Amino acid sequence: HQPYMNRGQKTLLVLIGLTAAPFILAQLAFMYYRDGPDMSSMNKGTFVKPEATIEALRLEALPGPTLPERKWRLMLYRPANCDQVCRQNEQRARAMPTLVGREGSRGAVALIVEDERTAAPTGKEDEPPLPRFRAGAALPGIRDGLLLIDPHGNVVLWYDAERIGAPLLSDLRFLLKNSSIG
């Protein structure tokens, strides 16, 4: 009685299988995941479409502190008649760089105000005022909330008033951890 395969033949089949397996797995992955992961479920903010840059807002700096260049920027829309929710969102946005932790120095917060005269800073007495800007143009579909702008000036994500807080913090931590810019 002779064995079905000798030892050399078994070794050859194992080597062929080990060589072919990565190619077969790659082909299967390509067939089933062709479109890639659903990026919309990874972030809490809304991607700004069509793509825009900070220049599209035609911002005019108002007197006061200036916004540092080459940092991740959180730009909060602040209406002239800022209610309690508006003031809370301003405080949340102001706290983001601190809450992010050691990467927080890579971010800066500013306000986009409707009216320079009525949009006085709402910070506490011991808090420095935030840089303020008046927008000469609006992005399609965005009139309020907060914009996340990368250090190159690309408007990346938009957060409505309900998502300024933990959802924004989650995205900001992820971006700063995984980004080498800014």
mmCIF file of C-alpha atoms in Angstrom, residues 53-139:
data_model
loop_
_atom_site.group_PDB
_atom_site.id
_atom_site.type_symbol
_atom_site.label_atom_id
_atom_site.label_comp_id
_atom_site.label_asym_id
_atom_site.label_seq_id
_atom_site.Cartn_x
_atom_site.Cartn_y
_atom_site.Cartn_z
ATOM 1 C CA THR A 53 -11.415 76.857 1.027
ATOM 2 C CA ILE A 54 -11.367 79.536 3.666
ATOM 3 C CA GLU A 55 -10.915 82.120 0.885
ATOM 4 C CA ALA A 56 -14.446 81.310 -0.334
ATOM 5 C CA LEU A 57 -15.809 82.930 2.856
ATOM 6 C CA ARG A 58 -14.057 86.230 2.036
ATOM 7 C CA LEU A 59 -13.326 86.826 5.714
ATOM 8 C CA GLU A 60 -12.622 90.314 7.009
ATOM 9 C CA ALA A 61 -10.678 90.370 10.287
ATOM 10 C CA LEU A 62 -12.229 92.550 12.966
ATOM 11 C CA PRO A 63 -10.234 94.463 15.593
ATOM 12 C CA GLY A 64 -8.840 92.282 18.350
ATOM 13 C CA PRO A 65 -6.745 89.125 18.517
ATOM 14 C CA THR A 66 -5.559 87.496 15.304
ATOM 15 C CA LEU A 67 -6.015 83.891 14.219
ATOM 16 C CA PRO A 68 -2.747 81.950 13.892
ATOM 17 C CA GLU A 69 -1.897 80.570 10.464
ATOM 18 C CA ARG A 70 -1.032 76.917 9.744
ATOM 19 C CA LYS A 71 -3.241 75.491 12.507
ATOM 20 C CA TRP A 72 -6.469 73.545 12.496
ATOM 21 C CA ARG A 73 -9.149 76.223 12.867
ATOM 22 C CA LEU A 74 -12.539 75.961 14.489
ATOM 23 C CA MET A 75 -14.658 78.820 13.181
ATOM 24 C CA LEU A 76 -17.984 79.236 14.966
ATOM 25 C CA TYR A 77 -20.811 81.224 13.379
ATOM 26 C CA ARG A 78 -22.140 83.629 15.993
ATOM 27 C CA PRO A 79 -25.374 85.490 15.249
ATOM 28 C CA ALA A 80 -25.921 89.068 16.379
ATOM 29 C CA ASN A 81 -28.579 87.933 18.862
ATOM 30 C CA CYS A 82 -26.676 85.164 20.634
ATOM 31 C CA ASP A 83 -29.014 83.142 22.892
ATOM 32 C CA GLN A 84 -28.162 80.647 25.660
ATOM 33 C CA VAL A 85 -27.452 77.782 23.199
ATOM 34 C CA CYS A 86 -25.201 80.082 21.185
ATOM 35 C CA ARG A 87 -23.234 81.076 24.289
ATOM 36 C CA GLN A 88 -22.886 77.428 25.350
ATOM 37 C CA ASN A 89 -21.580 76.501 21.897
ATOM 38 C CA GLU A 90 -19.072 79.333 22.058
ATOM 39 C CA GLN A 91 -17.816 78.018 25.410
ATOM 40 C CA ARG A 92 -17.642 74.461 24.019
ATOM 41 C CA ALA A 93 -15.701 75.607 20.968
ATOM 42 C CA ARG A 94 -13.379 77.679 23.150
ATOM 43 C CA ALA A 95 -12.644 74.598 25.293
ATOM 44 C CA MET A 96 -11.844 72.239 22.387
ATOM 45 C CA PRO A 97 -8.073 72.852 22.176
ATOM 46 C CA THR A 98 -7.753 72.197 25.916
ATOM 47 C CA LEU A 99 -10.002 69.117 25.850
ATOM 48 C CA VAL A 100 -8.066 67.550 22.978
ATOM 49 C CA GLY A 101 -5.030 67.283 25.233
ATOM 50 C CA ARG A 102 -1.411 67.519 24.178
ATOM 51 C CA GLU A 103 -2.337 68.004 20.497
ATOM 52 C CA GLY A 104 -4.550 70.983 21.401
ATOM 53 C CA SER A 105 -1.838 73.513 20.632
ATOM 54 C CA ARG A 106 -2.301 72.612 16.955
ATOM 55 C CA GLY A 107 -5.805 74.118 16.957
ATOM 56 C CA ALA A 108 -7.267 77.607 17.230
ATOM 57 C CA VAL A 109 -10.806 78.938 17.690
ATOM 58 C CA ALA A 110 -12.373 82.017 16.094
ATOM 59 C CA LEU A 111 -15.818 83.526 15.560
ATOM 60 C CA ILE A 112 -17.590 84.481 12.348
ATOM 61 C CA VAL A 113 -19.962 87.266 13.399
ATOM 62 C CA GLU A 114 -22.922 88.844 11.639
ATOM 63 C CA ASP A 115 -22.558 92.302 13.118
ATOM 64 C CA GLU A 116 -19.388 93.640 14.719
ATOM 65 C CA ARG A 117 -21.267 96.029 17.018
ATOM 66 C CA THR A 118 -23.733 93.566 18.521
ATOM 67 C CA ALA A 119 -21.458 90.504 18.583
ATOM 68 C CA ALA A 120 -19.417 91.434 21.614
ATOM 69 C CA PRO A 121 -17.311 88.629 23.069
ATOM 70 C CA THR A 122 -19.256 86.366 25.429
ATOM 71 C CA GLY A 123 -16.239 84.938 27.230
ATOM 72 C CA LYS A 124 -15.889 85.140 30.981
ATOM 73 C CA GLU A 125 -13.925 88.037 32.413
ATOM 74 C CA ASP A 126 -10.762 85.959 32.845
ATOM 75 C CA GLU A 127 -10.913 84.483 29.298
ATOM 76 C CA PRO A 128 -9.159 86.245 26.458
ATOM 77 C CA PRO A 129 -11.396 87.330 23.569
ATOM 78 C CA LEU A 130 -11.481 85.148 20.469
ATOM 79 C CA PRO A 131 -10.454 86.388 17.025
ATOM 80 C CA ARG A 132 -13.501 87.641 15.144
ATOM 81 C CA PHE A 133 -14.278 87.844 11.440
ATOM 82 C CA ARG A 134 -17.105 89.048 9.247
ATOM 83 C CA ALA A 135 -17.835 86.761 6.274
ATOM 84 C CA GLY A 136 -18.310 88.417 2.893
ATOM 85 C CA ALA A 137 -19.775 85.207 1.432
ATOM 86 C CA ALA A 138 -21.456 82.019 2.646
ATOM 87 C CA LEU A 139 -20.849 78.401 1.772
#
